[in-house]
Amino acid sequence: RLNDEPVKVSNSRGTISFATSGKNTRVTQVFINTAKSNKNLDKEGFSPVAEVVSGMDVVDRFYSGYGGGGPKAPKQGLMVK
């Protein structure tokens, strides 16, 4: 687990942030923000560390078929076409 970085940039579309489950619990798992604004994540300590500068259309296509994970996500076998 890694210590938190301060949130200096808001979680907006295209930013890439580390996953966390609470204070100083950041791991190496990252996610790409696909919503126009995820400012609620700023207060929770999700610190963007990078940004997609091209190819966001590819990210959109990937996430449109996969979703955000958890119980609503399709089985990985369904992703292969």
mmCIF file of N, CA, C and O in Angstrom:
data_model
loop_
_atom_site.group_PDB
_atom_site.id
_atom_site.type_symbol
_atom_site.label_atom_id
_atom_site.label_comp_id
_atom_site.label_asym_id
_atom_site.label_seq_id
_atom_site.Cartn_x
_atom_site.Cartn_y
_atom_site.Cartn_z
ATOM 1 N N ARG A 1 0.841 -1.180 0.000
ATOM 2 C CA ARG A 1 0.000 0.000 0.000
ATOM 3 C C ARG A 1 0.884 1.241 0.000
ATOM 4 O O ARG A 1 1.969 1.241 0.544
ATOM 5 N N LEU A 2 0.359 2.287 -0.621
ATOM 6 C CA LEU A 2 1.116 3.523 -0.775
ATOM 7 C C LEU A 2 0.432 4.657 -0.033
ATOM 8 O O LEU A 2 -0.787 4.687 0.093
ATOM 9 N N ASN A 3 1.223 5.608 0.445
ATOM 10 C CA ASN A 3 0.649 6.793 1.072
ATOM 11 C C ASN A 3 -0.061 7.636 0.027
ATOM 12 O O ASN A 3 0.310 7.638 -1.147
ATOM 13 N N ASP A 4 -1.068 8.378 0.471
ATOM 14 C CA ASP A 4 -1.832 9.236 -0.429
ATOM 15 C C ASP A 4 -1.001 10.403 -0.939
ATOM 16 O O ASP A 4 -0.134 10.907 -0.234
ATOM 17 N N GLU A 5 -1.288 10.798 -2.166
ATOM 18 C CA GLU A 5 -0.778 12.042 -2.724
ATOM 19 C C GLU A 5 -1.873 13.077 -2.534
ATOM 20 O O GLU A 5 -3.063 12.739 -2.588
ATOM 21 N N PRO A 6 -1.525 14.332 -2.333
ATOM 22 C CA PRO A 6 -2.583 15.346 -2.231
ATOM 23 C C PRO A 6 -3.294 15.510 -3.574
ATOM 24 O O PRO A 6 -2.674 15.368 -4.634
ATOM 25 N N VAL A 7 -4.594 15.778 -3.534
ATOM 26 C CA VAL A 7 -5.370 15.985 -4.753
ATOM 27 C C VAL A 7 -5.111 17.413 -5.220
ATOM 28 O O VAL A 7 -5.549 18.367 -4.598
ATOM 29 N N LYS A 8 -4.362 17.545 -6.314
ATOM 30 C CA LYS A 8 -4.024 18.865 -6.859
ATOM 31 C C LYS A 8 -4.811 19.179 -8.117
ATOM 32 O O LYS A 8 -4.922 20.315 -8.520
ATOM 33 N N VAL A 9 -5.331 18.128 -8.783
ATOM 34 C CA VAL A 9 -6.096 18.266 -10.017
ATOM 35 C C VAL A 9 -7.396 17.507 -9.812
ATOM 36 O O VAL A 9 -7.403 16.407 -9.261
ATOM 37 N N SER A 10 -8.493 18.071 -10.255
ATOM 38 C CA SER A 10 -9.789 17.432 -10.078
ATOM 39 C C SER A 10 -9.935 16.206 -10.978
ATOM 40 O O SER A 10 -9.351 16.124 -12.059
ATOM 41 N N ASN A 11 -10.711 15.244 -10.514
ATOM 42 C CA ASN A 11 -11.025 14.049 -11.293
ATOM 43 C C ASN A 11 -12.026 14.428 -12.380
ATOM 44 O O ASN A 11 -13.226 14.502 -12.138
ATOM 45 N N SER A 12 -11.528 14.688 -13.556
ATOM 46 C CA SER A 12 -12.380 15.045 -14.689
ATOM 47 C C SER A 12 -12.148 14.033 -15.801
ATOM 48 O O SER A 12 -11.250 13.188 -15.723
ATOM 49 N N ARG A 13 -12.948 14.122 -16.825
ATOM 50 C CA ARG A 13 -12.884 13.180 -17.934
ATOM 51 C C ARG A 13 -11.462 13.059 -18.484
ATOM 52 O O ARG A 13 -10.809 14.045 -18.798
ATOM 53 N N GLY A 14 -10.993 11.825 -18.564
ATOM 54 C CA GLY A 14 -9.675 11.555 -19.125
ATOM 55 C C GLY A 14 -8.548 11.498 -18.106
ATOM 56 O O GLY A 14 -7.443 11.082 -18.444
ATOM 57 N N THR A 15 -8.809 11.909 -16.863
ATOM 58 C CA THR A 15 -7.745 11.809 -15.872
ATOM 59 C C THR A 15 -7.627 10.366 -15.394
ATOM 60 O O THR A 15 -8.588 9.603 -15.404
ATOM 61 N N ILE A 16 -6.432 10.004 -14.997
ATOM 62 C CA ILE A 16 -6.130 8.654 -14.531
ATOM 63 C C ILE A 16 -5.751 8.756 -13.063
ATOM 64 O O ILE A 16 -4.861 9.533 -12.697
ATOM 65 N N SER A 17 -6.446 7.985 -12.222
ATOM 66 C CA SER A 17 -6.244 8.056 -10.776
ATOM 67 C C SER A 17 -5.952 6.684 -10.197
ATOM 68 O O SER A 17 -6.352 5.665 -10.754
ATOM 69 N N PHE A 18 -5.258 6.680 -9.059
ATOM 70 C CA PHE A 18 -5.036 5.447 -8.313
ATOM 71 C C PHE A 18 -6.295 5.080 -7.550
ATOM 72 O O PHE A 18 -6.976 5.947 -7.012
ATOM 73 N N ALA A 19 -6.577 3.796 -7.482
ATOM 74 C CA ALA A 19 -7.674 3.305 -6.655
ATOM 75 C C ALA A 19 -7.250 3.386 -5.191
ATOM 76 O O ALA A 19 -6.068 3.297 -4.866
ATOM 77 N N THR A 20 -8.231 3.570 -4.319
ATOM 78 C CA THR A 20 -7.970 3.625 -2.880
ATOM 79 C C THR A 20 -9.211 3.158 -2.143
ATOM 80 O O THR A 20 -10.310 3.215 -2.675
ATOM 81 N N SER A 21 -9.010 2.678 -0.940
ATOM 82 C CA SER A 21 -10.162 2.268 -0.135
ATOM 83 C C SER A 21 -10.193 3.025 1.193
ATOM 84 O O SER A 21 -10.820 2.589 2.138
ATOM 85 N N GLY A 22 -9.482 4.135 1.243
ATOM 86 C CA GLY A 22 -9.430 4.945 2.454
ATOM 87 C C GLY A 22 -8.069 5.587 2.594
ATOM 88 O O GLY A 22 -7.188 5.410 1.754
ATOM 89 N N LYS A 23 -7.894 6.327 3.645
ATOM 90 C CA LYS A 23 -6.653 7.066 3.858
ATOM 91 C C LYS A 23 -5.436 6.141 3.840
ATOM 92 O O LYS A 23 -5.396 5.114 4.529
ATOM 93 N N ASN A 24 -4.454 6.511 3.022
ATOM 94 C CA ASN A 24 -3.181 5.790 2.884
ATOM 95 C C ASN A 24 -3.352 4.303 2.554
ATOM 96 O O ASN A 24 -2.612 3.459 3.041
ATOM 97 N N THR A 25 -4.321 4.004 1.689
ATOM 98 C CA THR A 25 -4.537 2.614 1.258
ATOM 99 C C THR A 25 -4.412 2.483 -0.255
ATOM 100 O O THR A 25 -4.865 1.504 -0.829
ATOM 101 N N ARG A 26 -3.817 3.477 -0.893
ATOM 102 C CA ARG A 26 -3.682 3.445 -2.347
ATOM 103 C C ARG A 26 -2.884 2.218 -2.776
ATOM 104 O O ARG A 26 -1.941 1.806 -2.114
ATOM 105 N N VAL A 27 -3.303 1.635 -3.879
ATOM 106 C CA VAL A 27 -2.611 0.475 -4.445
ATOM 107 C C VAL A 27 -2.171 0.835 -5.858
ATOM 108 O O VAL A 27 -2.337 1.960 -6.305
ATOM 109 N N THR A 28 -1.620 -0.111 -6.587
ATOM 110 C CA THR A 28 -1.136 0.168 -7.939
ATOM 111 C C THR A 28 -2.225 0.047 -8.991
ATOM 112 O O THR A 28 -1.963 0.231 -10.170
ATOM 113 N N GLN A 29 -3.443 -0.243 -8.594
ATOM 114 C CA GLN A 29 -4.570 -0.297 -9.531
ATOM 115 C C GLN A 29 -4.972 1.134 -9.890
ATOM 116 O O GLN A 29 -5.096 1.996 -9.022
ATOM 117 N N VAL A 30 -5.166 1.388 -11.181
ATOM 118 C CA VAL A 30 -5.574 2.716 -11.638
ATOM 119 C C VAL A 30 -6.869 2.619 -12.443
ATOM 120 O O VAL A 30 -7.245 1.542 -12.888
ATOM 121 N N PHE A 31 -7.525 3.754 -12.609
ATOM 122 C CA PHE A 31 -8.722 3.806 -13.434
ATOM 123 C C PHE A 31 -8.737 5.115 -14.204
ATOM 124 O O PHE A 31 -8.112 6.096 -13.803
ATOM 125 N N ILE A 32 -9.447 5.112 -15.333
ATOM 126 C CA ILE A 32 -9.605 6.303 -16.159
ATOM 127 C C ILE A 32 -10.996 6.867 -15.912
ATOM 128 O O ILE A 32 -11.987 6.146 -16.006
ATOM 129 N N ASN A 33 -11.062 8.134 -15.566
ATOM 130 C CA ASN A 33 -12.353 8.797 -15.382
ATOM 131 C C ASN A 33 -13.012 8.993 -16.738
ATOM 132 O O ASN A 33 -12.447 9.629 -17.628
ATOM 133 N N THR A 34 -14.203 8.438 -16.908
ATOM 134 C CA THR A 34 -14.919 8.586 -18.171
ATOM 135 C C THR A 34 -16.066 9.576 -18.066
ATOM 136 O O THR A 34 -16.589 10.009 -19.081
ATOM 137 N N ALA A 35 -16.463 9.936 -16.859
ATOM 138 C CA ALA A 35 -17.528 10.927 -16.671
ATOM 139 C C ALA A 35 -16.964 12.324 -16.868
ATOM 140 O O ALA A 35 -15.759 12.554 -16.690
ATOM 141 N N LYS A 36 -17.816 13.255 -17.228
ATOM 142 C CA LYS A 36 -17.377 14.636 -17.446
ATOM 143 C C LYS A 36 -16.734 15.198 -16.184
ATOM 144 O O LYS A 36 -15.747 15.912 -16.240
ATOM 145 N N SER A 37 -17.308 14.879 -15.043
ATOM 146 C CA SER A 37 -16.773 15.350 -13.776
ATOM 147 C C SER A 37 -16.997 14.298 -12.700
ATOM 148 O O SER A 37 -18.088 13.760 -12.577
ATOM 149 N N ASN A 38 -15.966 14.016 -11.950
ATOM 150 C CA ASN A 38 -16.046 13.122 -10.800
ATOM 151 C C ASN A 38 -15.501 13.846 -9.574
ATOM 152 O O ASN A 38 -14.706 13.302 -8.811
ATOM 153 N N LYS A 39 -15.911 15.095 -9.374
ATOM 154 C CA LYS A 39 -15.380 15.902 -8.274
ATOM 155 C C LYS A 39 -15.600 15.257 -6.910
ATOM 156 O O LYS A 39 -14.859 15.520 -5.982
ATOM 157 N N ASN A 40 -16.630 14.410 -6.804
ATOM 158 C CA ASN A 40 -16.867 13.733 -5.529
ATOM 159 C C ASN A 40 -15.674 12.866 -5.135
ATOM 160 O O ASN A 40 -15.421 12.640 -3.963
ATOM 161 N N LEU A 41 -14.898 12.397 -6.118
ATOM 162 C CA LEU A 41 -13.726 11.579 -5.820
ATOM 163 C C LEU A 41 -12.591 12.405 -5.229
ATOM 164 O O LEU A 41 -11.743 11.871 -4.506
ATOM 165 N N ASP A 42 -12.573 13.697 -5.524
ATOM 166 C CA ASP A 42 -11.532 14.568 -4.975
ATOM 167 C C ASP A 42 -11.572 14.551 -3.452
ATOM 168 O O ASP A 42 -10.534 14.419 -2.788
ATOM 169 N N LYS A 43 -12.764 14.672 -2.881
ATOM 170 C CA LYS A 43 -12.933 14.703 -1.426
ATOM 171 C C LYS A 43 -12.572 13.369 -0.785
ATOM 172 O O LYS A 43 -12.246 13.322 0.394
ATOM 173 N N GLU A 44 -12.627 12.310 -1.564
ATOM 174 C CA GLU A 44 -12.331 10.982 -1.040
ATOM 175 C C GLU A 44 -10.851 10.618 -1.176
ATOM 176 O O GLU A 44 -10.448 9.514 -0.814
ATOM 177 N N GLY A 45 -10.045 11.508 -1.742
ATOM 178 C CA GLY A 45 -8.609 11.283 -1.821
ATOM 179 C C GLY A 45 -8.106 10.610 -3.078
ATOM 180 O O GLY A 45 -6.949 10.206 -3.148
ATOM 181 N N PHE A 46 -8.962 10.484 -4.101
ATOM 182 C CA PHE A 46 -8.519 9.912 -5.369
ATOM 183 C C PHE A 46 -7.726 10.982 -6.122
ATOM 184 O O PHE A 46 -8.287 11.970 -6.581
ATOM 185 N N SER A 47 -6.428 10.784 -6.221
ATOM 186 C CA SER A 47 -5.542 11.797 -6.778
ATOM 187 C C SER A 47 -5.156 11.465 -8.216
ATOM 188 O O SER A 47 -4.435 10.491 -8.460
ATOM 189 N N PRO A 48 -5.614 12.276 -9.192
ATOM 190 C CA PRO A 48 -5.191 12.033 -10.578
ATOM 191 C C PRO A 48 -3.677 12.173 -10.722
ATOM 192 O O PRO A 48 -3.068 13.086 -10.162
ATOM 193 N N VAL A 49 -3.089 11.238 -11.459
ATOM 194 C CA VAL A 49 -1.643 11.241 -11.661
ATOM 195 C C VAL A 49 -1.259 11.370 -13.127
ATOM 196 O O VAL A 49 -0.088 11.548 -13.443
ATOM 197 N N ALA A 50 -2.237 11.263 -14.008
ATOM 198 C CA ALA A 50 -1.965 11.342 -15.441
ATOM 199 C C ALA A 50 -3.261 11.686 -16.163
ATOM 200 O O ALA A 50 -4.327 11.753 -15.543
ATOM 201 N N GLU A 51 -3.152 11.882 -17.479
ATOM 202 C CA GLU A 51 -4.325 12.214 -18.285
ATOM 203 C C GLU A 51 -4.193 11.607 -19.674
ATOM 204 O O GLU A 51 -3.106 11.607 -20.255
ATOM 205 N N VAL A 52 -5.284 11.081 -20.177
ATOM 206 C CA VAL A 52 -5.317 10.578 -21.549
ATOM 207 C C VAL A 52 -5.273 11.805 -22.466
ATOM 208 O O VAL A 52 -6.126 12.676 -22.366
ATOM 209 N N VAL A 53 -4.269 11.884 -23.334
ATOM 210 C CA VAL A 53 -4.152 13.048 -24.223
ATOM 211 C C VAL A 53 -4.634 12.750 -25.633
ATOM 212 O O VAL A 53 -4.910 13.663 -26.404
ATOM 213 N N SER A 54 -4.729 11.484 -25.994
ATOM 214 C CA SER A 54 -5.339 11.097 -27.257
ATOM 215 C C SER A 54 -5.843 9.672 -27.118
ATOM 216 O O SER A 54 -5.336 8.904 -26.316
ATOM 217 N N GLY A 55 -6.870 9.352 -27.880
ATOM 218 C CA GLY A 55 -7.413 8.008 -27.841
ATOM 219 C C GLY A 55 -8.551 7.814 -26.859
ATOM 220 O O GLY A 55 -8.900 6.688 -26.534
ATOM 221 N N MET A 56 -9.147 8.910 -26.386
ATOM 222 C CA MET A 56 -10.262 8.781 -25.449
ATOM 223 C C MET A 56 -11.434 8.048 -26.100
ATOM 224 O O MET A 56 -12.200 7.380 -25.404
ATOM 225 N N ASP A 57 -11.541 8.107 -27.425
ATOM 226 C CA ASP A 57 -12.592 7.369 -28.121
ATOM 227 C C ASP A 57 -12.421 5.863 -27.928
ATOM 228 O O ASP A 57 -13.388 5.117 -27.812
ATOM 229 N N VAL A 58 -11.176 5.406 -27.853
ATOM 230 C CA VAL A 58 -10.902 3.990 -27.612
ATOM 231 C C VAL A 58 -11.309 3.631 -26.185
ATOM 232 O O VAL A 58 -11.925 2.587 -25.951
ATOM 233 N N VAL A 59 -10.993 4.493 -25.232
ATOM 234 C CA VAL A 59 -11.400 4.266 -23.841
ATOM 235 C C VAL A 59 -12.918 4.179 -23.757
ATOM 236 O O VAL A 59 -13.468 3.282 -23.111
ATOM 237 N N ASP A 60 -13.622 5.088 -24.428
ATOM 238 C CA ASP A 60 -15.089 5.082 -24.417
ATOM 239 C C ASP A 60 -15.639 3.773 -24.975
ATOM 240 O O ASP A 60 -16.578 3.201 -24.418
ATOM 241 N N ARG A 61 -15.061 3.283 -26.059
ATOM 242 C CA ARG A 61 -15.545 2.031 -26.646
ATOM 243 C C ARG A 61 -15.290 0.849 -25.710
ATOM 244 O O ARG A 61 -16.128 -0.027 -25.561
ATOM 245 N N PHE A 62 -14.154 0.842 -25.076
ATOM 246 C CA PHE A 62 -13.839 -0.227 -24.136
ATOM 247 C C PHE A 62 -14.821 -0.224 -22.974
ATOM 248 O O PHE A 62 -15.417 -1.242 -22.644
ATOM 249 N N TYR A 63 -15.015 0.908 -22.356
ATOM 250 C CA TYR A 63 -15.888 0.989 -21.186
ATOM 251 C C TYR A 63 -17.359 0.810 -21.530
ATOM 252 O O TYR A 63 -18.135 0.356 -20.701
ATOM 253 N N SER A 64 -17.758 1.130 -22.748
ATOM 254 C CA SER A 64 -19.161 0.950 -23.110
ATOM 255 C C SER A 64 -19.531 -0.528 -23.129
ATOM 256 O O SER A 64 -20.672 -0.894 -22.883
ATOM 257 N N GLY A 65 -18.576 -1.382 -23.366
ATOM 258 C CA GLY A 65 -18.838 -2.813 -23.381
ATOM 259 C C GLY A 65 -18.523 -3.505 -22.075
ATOM 260 O O GLY A 65 -18.985 -4.592 -21.804
ATOM 261 N N TYR A 66 -17.748 -2.859 -21.236
ATOM 262 C CA TYR A 66 -17.288 -3.500 -20.008
ATOM 263 C C TYR A 66 -17.947 -2.931 -18.763
ATOM 264 O O TYR A 66 -18.322 -3.646 -17.863
ATOM 265 N N GLY A 67 -18.044 -1.647 -18.669
ATOM 266 C CA GLY A 67 -18.618 -1.036 -17.476
ATOM 267 C C GLY A 67 -17.576 -0.742 -16.427
ATOM 268 O O GLY A 67 -16.387 -0.807 -16.676
ATOM 269 N N GLY A 68 -18.042 -0.419 -15.242
ATOM 270 C CA GLY A 68 -17.149 0.016 -14.173
ATOM 271 C C GLY A 68 -16.694 -1.084 -13.240
ATOM 272 O O GLY A 68 -16.107 -0.804 -12.217
ATOM 273 N N GLY A 69 -16.960 -2.324 -13.536
ATOM 274 C CA GLY A 69 -16.538 -3.403 -12.660
ATOM 275 C C GLY A 69 -17.624 -3.766 -11.673
ATOM 276 O O GLY A 69 -18.746 -3.288 -11.754
ATOM 277 N N GLY A 70 -17.288 -4.591 -10.743
ATOM 278 C CA GLY A 70 -18.231 -5.003 -9.723
ATOM 279 C C GLY A 70 -19.288 -5.949 -10.275
ATOM 280 O O GLY A 70 -19.131 -6.534 -11.344
ATOM 281 N N PRO A 71 -20.380 -6.097 -9.545
ATOM 282 C CA PRO A 71 -21.382 -7.094 -9.941
ATOM 283 C C PRO A 71 -22.087 -6.812 -11.254
ATOM 284 O O PRO A 71 -22.644 -7.706 -11.859
ATOM 285 N N LYS A 72 -22.051 -5.582 -11.739
ATOM 286 C CA LYS A 72 -22.724 -5.251 -12.993
ATOM 287 C C LYS A 72 -21.857 -5.510 -14.218
ATOM 288 O O LYS A 72 -22.328 -5.464 -15.328
ATOM 289 N N ALA A 73 -20.582 -5.746 -14.013
ATOM 290 C CA ALA A 73 -19.672 -5.940 -15.143
ATOM 291 C C ALA A 73 -19.901 -7.308 -15.775
ATOM 292 O O ALA A 73 -20.151 -8.286 -15.087
ATOM 293 N N PRO A 74 -19.815 -7.380 -17.115
ATOM 294 C CA PRO A 74 -19.984 -8.673 -17.776
ATOM 295 C C PRO A 74 -18.781 -9.567 -17.518
ATOM 296 O O PRO A 74 -17.716 -9.095 -17.127
ATOM 297 N N LYS A 75 -18.935 -10.849 -17.752
ATOM 298 C CA LYS A 75 -17.806 -11.772 -17.618
ATOM 299 C C LYS A 75 -16.784 -11.450 -18.695
ATOM 300 O O LYS A 75 -17.122 -11.041 -19.794
ATOM 301 N N GLN A 76 -15.519 -11.636 -18.374
ATOM 302 C CA GLN A 76 -14.459 -11.282 -19.311
ATOM 303 C C GLN A 76 -14.597 -12.012 -20.638
ATOM 304 O O GLN A 76 -14.243 -11.483 -21.667
ATOM 305 N N GLY A 77 -15.122 -13.212 -20.636
ATOM 306 C CA GLY A 77 -15.302 -13.968 -21.875
ATOM 307 C C GLY A 77 -16.216 -13.268 -22.843
ATOM 308 O O GLY A 77 -16.113 -13.435 -24.056
ATOM 309 N N LEU A 78 -17.121 -12.432 -22.324
ATOM 310 C CA LEU A 78 -18.040 -11.700 -23.187
ATOM 311 C C LEU A 78 -17.351 -10.531 -23.896
ATOM 312 O O LEU A 78 -17.868 -10.001 -24.860
ATOM 313 N N MET A 79 -16.196 -10.117 -23.390
ATOM 314 C CA MET A 79 -15.487 -8.989 -23.977
ATOM 315 C C MET A 79 -14.751 -9.371 -25.256
ATOM 316 O O MET A 79 -14.477 -8.551 -26.086
ATOM 317 N N VAL A 80 -14.415 -10.629 -25.416
ATOM 318 C CA VAL A 80 -13.626 -11.091 -26.555
ATOM 319 C C VAL A 80 -14.557 -11.238 -27.758
ATOM 320 O O VAL A 80 -15.567 -11.912 -27.709
ATOM 321 N N LYS A 81 -14.195 -10.580 -28.852
ATOM 322 C CA LYS A 81 -14.995 -10.675 -30.076
ATOM 323 C C LYS A 81 -14.117 -11.030 -31.248
ATOM 324 O O LYS A 81 -13.008 -10.687 -31.349
#
